[in-house]
Each structure stands twice: as structure tokens, then as C-alpha cells.
mmCIF file of C-alpha atoms in Angstrom:
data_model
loop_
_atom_site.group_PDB
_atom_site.id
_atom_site.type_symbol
_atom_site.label_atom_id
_atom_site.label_comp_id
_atom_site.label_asym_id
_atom_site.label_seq_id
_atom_site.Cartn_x
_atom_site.Cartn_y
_atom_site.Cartn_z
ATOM 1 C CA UNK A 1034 116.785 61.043 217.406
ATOM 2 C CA UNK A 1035 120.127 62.053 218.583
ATOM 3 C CA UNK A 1036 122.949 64.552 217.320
ATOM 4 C CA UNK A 1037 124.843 61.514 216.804
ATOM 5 C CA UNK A 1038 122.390 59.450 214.684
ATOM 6 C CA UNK A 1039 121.433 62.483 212.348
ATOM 7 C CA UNK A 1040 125.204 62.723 211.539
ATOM 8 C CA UNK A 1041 125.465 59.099 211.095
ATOM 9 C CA UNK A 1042 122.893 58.972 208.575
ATOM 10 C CA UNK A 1043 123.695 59.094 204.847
ATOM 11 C CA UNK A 1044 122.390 62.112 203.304
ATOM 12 C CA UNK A 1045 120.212 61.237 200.232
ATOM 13 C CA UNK A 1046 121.554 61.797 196.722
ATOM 14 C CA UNK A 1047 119.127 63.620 194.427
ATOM 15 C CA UNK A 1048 117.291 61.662 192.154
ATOM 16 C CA UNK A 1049 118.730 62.163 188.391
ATOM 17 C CA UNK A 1050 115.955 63.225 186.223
ATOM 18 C CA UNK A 1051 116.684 61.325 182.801
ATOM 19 C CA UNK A 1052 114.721 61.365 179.512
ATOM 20 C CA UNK A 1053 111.892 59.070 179.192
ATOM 21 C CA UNK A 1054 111.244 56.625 176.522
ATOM 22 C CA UNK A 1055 109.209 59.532 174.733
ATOM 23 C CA UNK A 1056 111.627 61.492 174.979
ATOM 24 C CA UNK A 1057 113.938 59.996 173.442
ATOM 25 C CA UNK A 1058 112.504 58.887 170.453
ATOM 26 C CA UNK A 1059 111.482 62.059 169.787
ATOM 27 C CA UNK A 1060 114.814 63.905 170.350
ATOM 28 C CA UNK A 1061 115.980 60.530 167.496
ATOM 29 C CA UNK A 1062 113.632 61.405 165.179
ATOM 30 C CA UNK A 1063 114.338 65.259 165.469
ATOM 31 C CA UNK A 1064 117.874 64.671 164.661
ATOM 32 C CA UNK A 1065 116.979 62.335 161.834
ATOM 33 C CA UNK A 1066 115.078 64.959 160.378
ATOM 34 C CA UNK A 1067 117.721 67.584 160.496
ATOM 35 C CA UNK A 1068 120.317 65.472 159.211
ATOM 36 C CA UNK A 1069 118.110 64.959 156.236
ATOM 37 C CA UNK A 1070 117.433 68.666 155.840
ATOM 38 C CA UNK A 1071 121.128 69.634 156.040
ATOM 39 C CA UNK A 1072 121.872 66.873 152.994
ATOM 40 C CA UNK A 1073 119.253 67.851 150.887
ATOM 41 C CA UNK A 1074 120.079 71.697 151.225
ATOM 42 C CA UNK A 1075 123.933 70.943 150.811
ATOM 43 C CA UNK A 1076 122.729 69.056 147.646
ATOM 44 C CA UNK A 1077 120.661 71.749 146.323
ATOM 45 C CA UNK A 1078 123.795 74.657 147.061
ATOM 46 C CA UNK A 1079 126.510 72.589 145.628
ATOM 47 C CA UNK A 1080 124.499 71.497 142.360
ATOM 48 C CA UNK A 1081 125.279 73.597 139.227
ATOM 49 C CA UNK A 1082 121.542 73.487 138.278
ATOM 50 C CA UNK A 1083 122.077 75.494 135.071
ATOM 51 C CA UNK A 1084 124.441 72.824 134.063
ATOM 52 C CA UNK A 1085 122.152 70.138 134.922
ATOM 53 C CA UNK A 1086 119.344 71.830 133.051
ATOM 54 C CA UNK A 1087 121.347 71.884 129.973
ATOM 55 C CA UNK A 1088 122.446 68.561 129.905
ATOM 56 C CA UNK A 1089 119.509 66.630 130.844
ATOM 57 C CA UNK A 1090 115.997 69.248 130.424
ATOM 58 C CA UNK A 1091 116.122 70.364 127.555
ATOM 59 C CA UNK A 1092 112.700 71.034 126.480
ATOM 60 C CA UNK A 1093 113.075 71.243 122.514
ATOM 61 C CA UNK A 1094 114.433 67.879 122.799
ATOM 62 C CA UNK A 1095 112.058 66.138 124.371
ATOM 63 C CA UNK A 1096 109.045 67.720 122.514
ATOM 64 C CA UNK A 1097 110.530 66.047 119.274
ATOM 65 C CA UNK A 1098 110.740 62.578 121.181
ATOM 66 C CA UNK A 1099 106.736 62.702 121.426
ATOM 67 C CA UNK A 1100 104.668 60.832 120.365
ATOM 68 C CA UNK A 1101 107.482 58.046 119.322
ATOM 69 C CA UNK A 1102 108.856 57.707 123.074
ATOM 70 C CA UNK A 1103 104.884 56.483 123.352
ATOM 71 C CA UNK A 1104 103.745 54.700 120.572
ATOM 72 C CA UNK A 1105 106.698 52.867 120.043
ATOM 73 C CA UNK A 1106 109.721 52.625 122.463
ATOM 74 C CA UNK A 1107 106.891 52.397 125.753
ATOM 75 C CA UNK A 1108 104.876 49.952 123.768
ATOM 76 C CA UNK A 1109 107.757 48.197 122.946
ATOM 77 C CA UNK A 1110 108.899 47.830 126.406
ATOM 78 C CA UNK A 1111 105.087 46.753 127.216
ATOM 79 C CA UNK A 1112 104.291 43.959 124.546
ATOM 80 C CA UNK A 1113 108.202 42.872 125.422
ATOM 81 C CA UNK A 1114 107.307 42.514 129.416
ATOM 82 C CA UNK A 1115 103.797 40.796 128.988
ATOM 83 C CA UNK A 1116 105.347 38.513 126.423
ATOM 84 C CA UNK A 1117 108.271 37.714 128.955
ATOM 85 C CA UNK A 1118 105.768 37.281 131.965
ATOM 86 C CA UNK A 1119 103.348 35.441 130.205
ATOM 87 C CA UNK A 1120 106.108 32.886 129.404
ATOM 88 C CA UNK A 1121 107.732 32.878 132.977
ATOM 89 C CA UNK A 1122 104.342 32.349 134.379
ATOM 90 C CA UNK A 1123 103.328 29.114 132.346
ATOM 91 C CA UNK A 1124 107.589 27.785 132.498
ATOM 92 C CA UNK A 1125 107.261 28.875 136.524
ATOM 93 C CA UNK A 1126 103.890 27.098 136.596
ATOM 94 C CA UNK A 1127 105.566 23.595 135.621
ATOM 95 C CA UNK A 1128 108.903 24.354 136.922
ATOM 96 C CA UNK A 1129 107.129 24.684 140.544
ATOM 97 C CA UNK A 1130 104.866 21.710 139.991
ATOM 98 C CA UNK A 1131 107.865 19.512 138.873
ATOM 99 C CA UNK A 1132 109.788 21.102 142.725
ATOM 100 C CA UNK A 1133 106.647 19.276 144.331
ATOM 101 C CA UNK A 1134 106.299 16.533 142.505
ATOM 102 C CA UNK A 1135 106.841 12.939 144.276
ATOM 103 C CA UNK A 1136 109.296 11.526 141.361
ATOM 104 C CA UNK A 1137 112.903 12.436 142.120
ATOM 105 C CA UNK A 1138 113.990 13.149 139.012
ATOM 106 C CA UNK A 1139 111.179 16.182 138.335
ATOM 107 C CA UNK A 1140 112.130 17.744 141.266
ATOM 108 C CA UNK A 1141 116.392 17.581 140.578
ATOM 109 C CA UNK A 1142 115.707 18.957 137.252
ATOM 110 C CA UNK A 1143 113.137 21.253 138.501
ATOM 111 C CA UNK A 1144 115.803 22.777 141.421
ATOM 112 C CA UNK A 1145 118.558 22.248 138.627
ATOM 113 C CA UNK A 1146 116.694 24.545 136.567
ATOM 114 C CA UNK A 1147 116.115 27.062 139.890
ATOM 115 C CA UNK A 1148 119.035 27.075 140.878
ATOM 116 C CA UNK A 1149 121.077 28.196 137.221
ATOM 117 C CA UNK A 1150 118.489 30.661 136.216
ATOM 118 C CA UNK A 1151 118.486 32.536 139.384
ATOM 119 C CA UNK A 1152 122.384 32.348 139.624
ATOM 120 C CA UNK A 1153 122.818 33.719 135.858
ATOM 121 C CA UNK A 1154 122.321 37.459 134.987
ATOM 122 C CA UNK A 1155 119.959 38.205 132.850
ATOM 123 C CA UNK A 1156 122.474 39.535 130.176
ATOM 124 C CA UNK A 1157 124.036 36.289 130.122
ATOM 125 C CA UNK A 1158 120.625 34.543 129.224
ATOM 126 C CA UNK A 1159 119.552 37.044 126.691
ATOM 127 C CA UNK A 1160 123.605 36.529 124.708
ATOM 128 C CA UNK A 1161 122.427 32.774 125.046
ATOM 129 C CA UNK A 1162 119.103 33.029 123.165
ATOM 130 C CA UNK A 1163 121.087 35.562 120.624
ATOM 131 C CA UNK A 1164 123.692 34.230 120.022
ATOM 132 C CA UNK A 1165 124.543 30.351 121.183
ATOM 133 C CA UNK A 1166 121.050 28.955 119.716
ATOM 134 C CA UNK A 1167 121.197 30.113 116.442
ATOM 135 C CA UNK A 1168 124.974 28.024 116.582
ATOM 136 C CA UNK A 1169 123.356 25.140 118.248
ATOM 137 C CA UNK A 1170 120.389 24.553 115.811
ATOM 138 C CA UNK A 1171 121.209 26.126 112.514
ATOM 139 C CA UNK A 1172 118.653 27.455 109.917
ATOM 140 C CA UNK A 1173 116.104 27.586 113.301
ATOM 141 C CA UNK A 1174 114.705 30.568 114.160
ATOM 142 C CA UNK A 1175 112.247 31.356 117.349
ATOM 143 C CA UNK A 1176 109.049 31.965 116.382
ATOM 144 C CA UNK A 1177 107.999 35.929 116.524
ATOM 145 C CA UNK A 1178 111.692 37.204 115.388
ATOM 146 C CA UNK A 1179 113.030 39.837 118.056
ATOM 147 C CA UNK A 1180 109.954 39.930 120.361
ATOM 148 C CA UNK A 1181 109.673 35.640 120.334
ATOM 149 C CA UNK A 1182 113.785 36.352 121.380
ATOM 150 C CA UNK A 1183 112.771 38.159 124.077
ATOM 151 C CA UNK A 1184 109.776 36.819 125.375
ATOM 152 C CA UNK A 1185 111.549 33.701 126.098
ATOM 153 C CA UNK A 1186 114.996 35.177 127.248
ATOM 154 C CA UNK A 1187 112.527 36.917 129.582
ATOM 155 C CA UNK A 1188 110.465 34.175 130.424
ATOM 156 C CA UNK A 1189 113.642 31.771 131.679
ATOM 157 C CA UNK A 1190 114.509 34.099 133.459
ATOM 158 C CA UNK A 1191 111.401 35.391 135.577
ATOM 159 C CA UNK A 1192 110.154 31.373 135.629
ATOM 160 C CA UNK A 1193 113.129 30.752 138.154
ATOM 161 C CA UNK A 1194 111.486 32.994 140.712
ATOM 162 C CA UNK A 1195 108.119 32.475 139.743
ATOM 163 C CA UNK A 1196 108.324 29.198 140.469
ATOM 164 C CA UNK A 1197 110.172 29.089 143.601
ATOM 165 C CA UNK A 1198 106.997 32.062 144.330
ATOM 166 C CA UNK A 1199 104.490 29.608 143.131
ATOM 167 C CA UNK A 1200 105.783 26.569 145.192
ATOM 168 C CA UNK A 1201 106.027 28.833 148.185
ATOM 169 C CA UNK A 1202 102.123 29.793 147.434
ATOM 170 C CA UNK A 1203 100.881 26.207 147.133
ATOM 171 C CA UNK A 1204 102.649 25.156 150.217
ATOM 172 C CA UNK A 1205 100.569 27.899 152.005
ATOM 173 C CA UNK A 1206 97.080 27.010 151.370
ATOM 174 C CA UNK A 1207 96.466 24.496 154.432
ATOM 175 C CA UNK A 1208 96.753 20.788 153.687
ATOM 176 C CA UNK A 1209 92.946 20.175 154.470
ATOM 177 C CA UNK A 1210 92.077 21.878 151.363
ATOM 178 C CA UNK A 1211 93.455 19.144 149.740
ATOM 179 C CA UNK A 1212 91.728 16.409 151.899
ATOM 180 C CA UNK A 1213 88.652 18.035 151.792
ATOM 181 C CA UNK A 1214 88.865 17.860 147.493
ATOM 182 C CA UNK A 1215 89.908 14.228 147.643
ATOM 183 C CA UNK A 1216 87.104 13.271 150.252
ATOM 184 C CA UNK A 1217 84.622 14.810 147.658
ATOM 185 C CA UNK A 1218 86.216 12.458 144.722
ATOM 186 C CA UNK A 1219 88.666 14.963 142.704
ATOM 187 C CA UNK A 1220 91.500 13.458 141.875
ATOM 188 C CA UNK A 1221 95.043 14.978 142.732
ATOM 189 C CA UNK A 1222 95.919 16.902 139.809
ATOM 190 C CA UNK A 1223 92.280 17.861 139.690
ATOM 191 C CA UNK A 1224 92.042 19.213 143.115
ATOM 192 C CA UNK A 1225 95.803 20.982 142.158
ATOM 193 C CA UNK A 1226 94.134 22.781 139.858
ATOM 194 C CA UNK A 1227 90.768 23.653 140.598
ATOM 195 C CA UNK A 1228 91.230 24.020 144.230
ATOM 196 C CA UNK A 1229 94.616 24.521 145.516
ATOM 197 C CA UNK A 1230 96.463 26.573 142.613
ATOM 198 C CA UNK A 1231 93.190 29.380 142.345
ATOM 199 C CA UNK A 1232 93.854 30.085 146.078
ATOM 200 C CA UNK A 1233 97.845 30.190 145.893
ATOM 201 C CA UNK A 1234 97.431 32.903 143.178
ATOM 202 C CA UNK A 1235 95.131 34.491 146.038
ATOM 203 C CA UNK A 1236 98.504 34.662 147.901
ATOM 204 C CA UNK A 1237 101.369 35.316 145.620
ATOM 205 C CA UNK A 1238 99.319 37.861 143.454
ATOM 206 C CA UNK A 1239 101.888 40.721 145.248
ATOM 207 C CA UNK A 1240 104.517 38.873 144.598
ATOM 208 C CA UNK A 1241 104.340 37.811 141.362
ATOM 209 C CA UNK A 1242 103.375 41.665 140.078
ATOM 210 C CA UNK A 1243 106.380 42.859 141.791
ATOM 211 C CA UNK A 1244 108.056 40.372 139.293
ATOM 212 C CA UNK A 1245 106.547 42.091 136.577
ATOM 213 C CA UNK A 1246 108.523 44.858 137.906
ATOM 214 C CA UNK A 1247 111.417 43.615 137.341
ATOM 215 C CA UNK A 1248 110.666 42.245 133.968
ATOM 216 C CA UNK A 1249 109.620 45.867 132.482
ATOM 217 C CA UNK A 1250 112.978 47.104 133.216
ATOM 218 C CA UNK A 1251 115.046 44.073 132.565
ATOM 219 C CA UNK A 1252 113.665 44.323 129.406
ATOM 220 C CA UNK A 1253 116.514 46.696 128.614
ATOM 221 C CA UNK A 1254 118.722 44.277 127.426
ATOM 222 C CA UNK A 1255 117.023 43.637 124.341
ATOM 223 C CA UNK A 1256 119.643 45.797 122.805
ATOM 224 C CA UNK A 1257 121.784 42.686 123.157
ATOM 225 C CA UNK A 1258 119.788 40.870 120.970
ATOM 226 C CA UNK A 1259 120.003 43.359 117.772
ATOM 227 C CA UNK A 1260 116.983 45.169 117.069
ATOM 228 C CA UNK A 1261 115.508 47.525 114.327
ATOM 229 C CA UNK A 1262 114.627 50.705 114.556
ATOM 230 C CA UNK A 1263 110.908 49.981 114.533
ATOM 231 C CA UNK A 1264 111.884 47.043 117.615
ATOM 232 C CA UNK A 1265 113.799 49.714 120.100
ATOM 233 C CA UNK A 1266 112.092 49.885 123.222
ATOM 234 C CA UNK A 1267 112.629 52.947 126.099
ATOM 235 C CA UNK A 1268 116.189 52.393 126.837
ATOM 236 C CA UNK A 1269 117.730 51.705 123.312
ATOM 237 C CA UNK A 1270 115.139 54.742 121.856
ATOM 238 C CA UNK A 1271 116.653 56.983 124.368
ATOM 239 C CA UNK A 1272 120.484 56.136 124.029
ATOM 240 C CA UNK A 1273 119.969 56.697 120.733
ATOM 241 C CA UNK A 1274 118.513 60.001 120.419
ATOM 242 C CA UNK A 1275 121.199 60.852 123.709
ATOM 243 C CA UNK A 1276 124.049 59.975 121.167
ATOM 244 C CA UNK A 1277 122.427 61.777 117.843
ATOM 245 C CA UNK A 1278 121.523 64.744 120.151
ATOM 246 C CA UNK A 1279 124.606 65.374 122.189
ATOM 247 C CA UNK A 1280 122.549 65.629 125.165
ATOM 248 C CA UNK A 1281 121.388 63.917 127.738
ATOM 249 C CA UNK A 1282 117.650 64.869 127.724
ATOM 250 C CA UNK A 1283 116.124 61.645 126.160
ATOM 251 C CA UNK A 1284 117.714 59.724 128.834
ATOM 252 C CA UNK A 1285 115.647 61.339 131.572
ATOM 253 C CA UNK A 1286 112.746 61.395 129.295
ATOM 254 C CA UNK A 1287 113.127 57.662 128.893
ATOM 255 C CA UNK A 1288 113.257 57.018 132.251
ATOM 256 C CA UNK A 1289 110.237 59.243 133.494
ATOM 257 C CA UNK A 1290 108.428 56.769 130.971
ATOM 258 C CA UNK A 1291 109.877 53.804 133.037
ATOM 259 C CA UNK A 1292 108.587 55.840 136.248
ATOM 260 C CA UNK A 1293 104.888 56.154 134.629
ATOM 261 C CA UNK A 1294 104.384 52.500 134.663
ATOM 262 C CA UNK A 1295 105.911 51.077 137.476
ATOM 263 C CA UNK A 1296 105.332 54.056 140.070
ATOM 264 C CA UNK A 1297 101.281 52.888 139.509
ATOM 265 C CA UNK A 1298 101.996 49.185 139.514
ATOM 266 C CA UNK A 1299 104.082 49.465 142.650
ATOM 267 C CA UNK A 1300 101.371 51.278 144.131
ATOM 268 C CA UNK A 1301 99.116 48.413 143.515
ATOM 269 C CA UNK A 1302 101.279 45.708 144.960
ATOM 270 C CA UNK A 1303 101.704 47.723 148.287
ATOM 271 C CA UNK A 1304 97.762 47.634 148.163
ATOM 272 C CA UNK A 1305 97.475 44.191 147.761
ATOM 273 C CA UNK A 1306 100.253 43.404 149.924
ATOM 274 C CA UNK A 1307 98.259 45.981 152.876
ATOM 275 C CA UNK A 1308 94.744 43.727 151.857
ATOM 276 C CA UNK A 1309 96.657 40.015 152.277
ATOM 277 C CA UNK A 1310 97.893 41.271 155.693
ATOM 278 C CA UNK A 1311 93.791 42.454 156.348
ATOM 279 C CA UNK A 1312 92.628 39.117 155.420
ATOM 280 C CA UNK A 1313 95.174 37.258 157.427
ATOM 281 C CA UNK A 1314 94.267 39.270 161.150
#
């Protein structure tokens, strides 16, 4: 090769060493994690804990809540729920057979129904029961006093999702099912329920206790319905001692209570939820 050809030649550029895919993420997730660090410990220096701990643990306080906070606001809260759920599963139960039923006017009332409940608050339902049906049908009252109030207040509301839950459940079981039941000589509604409806609970079980969930703290707003002392449940029982106190301590007290039921039942659902995805692969 010539004088001439070497200088004609490009010279080569040296190769940029870049950080691999590894790398990267790694150098990401370092960051993320130092971020975090630095807003937790400017959290914990700019907090006046002292200040905290006098407004919200004091422990002389919440020794005198015990055992009431237990025995009767968390029981409260717990009889309320199941009474709510229990309703919103049998409404959601028709409400979701109605959304699959053949006759047109079932399923308009049935998505009618859907459709209001889900688009109301809660609060708004639970003023309804209170106060509009007592105007509407004078000299009635709902059978159980305060908890029949808010078992069904409850119950309209959860049976809007339930059923749009339970539809979505007994559209998932595969058609065949179905066949196979009416090849064997069960009729349709009772292959529904013998055959189809046990294995859509198989799939919405998750589901449907995350909506329990919801109903234990919804169940709040049973304040707006007027209770007695011996009817307060966690929320109400803890504003109440909050205002006689001065303090804020039977607030958090309240809500740790909250925390010790649906920490656990959360914890379940992710289980079940980890168990469905099993059984599917």
C-alpha cells in the first residue's frame, strides 16, 4: 500500500462505549431509591414530632377508649359492612341476572339501575334512605331501625358494582359449560345456578372481597343517618371522643382499628388474586 493510499484512508473513530441495558436500569433504580431516601429524611427533619405526639399519641387517651373502640364502635362497623354486603350481594345477584337476561326491559332497568348507583356518592344514597323515604311513605319504617338503614343504603350501593362484577364473572366461564348442562337435561335457570354461577364466584371471589373493602369504610357515613350512642361505629366513636377530648388521639386510634381489618383482608385478596393467575397458566 502506498504513501498516498494510507493518507487517503479515513482514520477510524473510536467506538463510544455506552451503558448497556443493565446498566441503565440499575443506575434508574439507584436514583429512585435516593430520591425516596432524601423525601423521607426531609420529612422526618422538618416534622415537629413532639407536636405530633401531643396531638395525635397520646397514650392516656387511648387506654380509656379500650375496650369500647372494640366491643362496640369495631363491631359496629362489622355487623354494619356484612349487613351492607350481604344485601349488595343478593340485589347484585338479580341486578346482574336481569343485565343478561333476553327480555329488553330487564336489562334497561337492570343498566338503569347500574348506571345511577355507580354515578351517585354514597352520601347521597345514605341522605336518601334517611331522609326522602320516611317523606315518601309515612308512618313506614325499615325493618332493623339504624342497622336495617344501613344495610340497605349499603347494599344499593355495593349491588351496582357487584353486579356489573357478577355479569363480568358469568360471561367468563366458557359457553360449553352451558351446552354441556343442557345436553345432560338441566334446564337454563337450572344450569345458571348449579353450574355456571358456582364457577363465576370461583372467579370474582377477589373482586368481590375487595368490595367488602370498600363497604367497611364507606360505612362511615352512617353518621348521616342519626345514630345513638350505643349505634356509633369507628368513625363517629372517634370524632366524638376527638371533640370531648381536645385531641386528636382517638382519631388515629380509630383508624389503626380500620387498618386491623382491612390490612388482613387485603392480604387475602392479593392471595387469591396471585392463586386465579396460578390456575389460569
Amino acid at each position: 500500500m502506498t504513501e498516498a493510499d494510507t493518507a487517503l484512508r479515513p482514520e477510524k473513530s473510536p467506538k463510544k462505549k455506552g451503558l448497556t441495558r443493565r446498566q441503565r436500569r440499575s443506575l434508574s433504580r439507584g436514583v429512585q431509591y435516593a430520591v425516596f431516601v432524601a423525601a423521607v429524611t426531609a420529612f422526618a427533619v422538618a416534622a415537629d414530632w413532639a407536636r405530633l405526639k401531643n396531638q395525635f399519641a397520646q397514650s392516656a387517651i387511648a387506654r380509656e377508649m379500650f375496650p369500647d373502640v372494640i366491643t362496640l364502635a369495631l363491631k359496629n362497623t362489622v355487623l354494619y359492612t356484612v349487613s351492607g354486603f350481604a344485601v349488595g350481594l343478593v340485589l347484585g345477584m338479580v341486578v346482574a341476572l336481569m343485565r343478561l337476561s333476553s327480555v329488553g326491559p330487564y336489562r334497561w332497568l337492570a343498566g338503569i339501575y347500574i348506571e345511577i348507583f355507580r354515578g351517585l356518592p354514597a352520601l347521597l344514597i345514605f341522605i336518601f334512605i334517611g331522609v326522602a323515604v320516611p317523606l315518601a311513605f309515612p308512618g313506614t319504617e325499615i325493618v332493623g331501625g339504624t342497622y336495617g338503614k344501613v344495610a340497605l343504603a349499603l347494599g344499593l350501593v355495593a349491588a351496582a358494582y357487584m353486579a356489573e362484577t357478577i355479569r363480568a364473572g358469568i360471561q367468563a366461564v366458557p359457553k360449553g359449560q352451558m351446552e354441556a348442562a343442557r345436553s345432560l337435561g338441566f334446564s337454563p335457570a337450572r344450569a345458571m345456578v348449579s353450574i355456571i354461577v358456582p364457577q363465576a364466584f370461583r372467579i370474582i371471589l377477589p373482586p368481590l372481597t375487595n368490595e367488602f373493602v370498600v363497604l367497611f369504610k364507606d360505612s362511615s357515613l352512617v353518621l348521616f343517618l342519626g345514630v345513638t350512642l350505643a349505634e356509633r361505629e369507628l368513625s363517629k366513636f372517634g370524632r366524638d371522643l376527638a371533640s370531648t377530648t381536645a385531641n386528636s388521639t382517638p382519631i388515629l386510634v380509630a383508624g389503626l382499628c380500620y387498618l386491623l381489618v382491612t390490612v388482613p383482608l387485603g392480604f387475602v385478596v392479593r392471595r387469591m388474586e396471585a392463586k386465579a393467575q396460578e390456575a389460569v397458566k
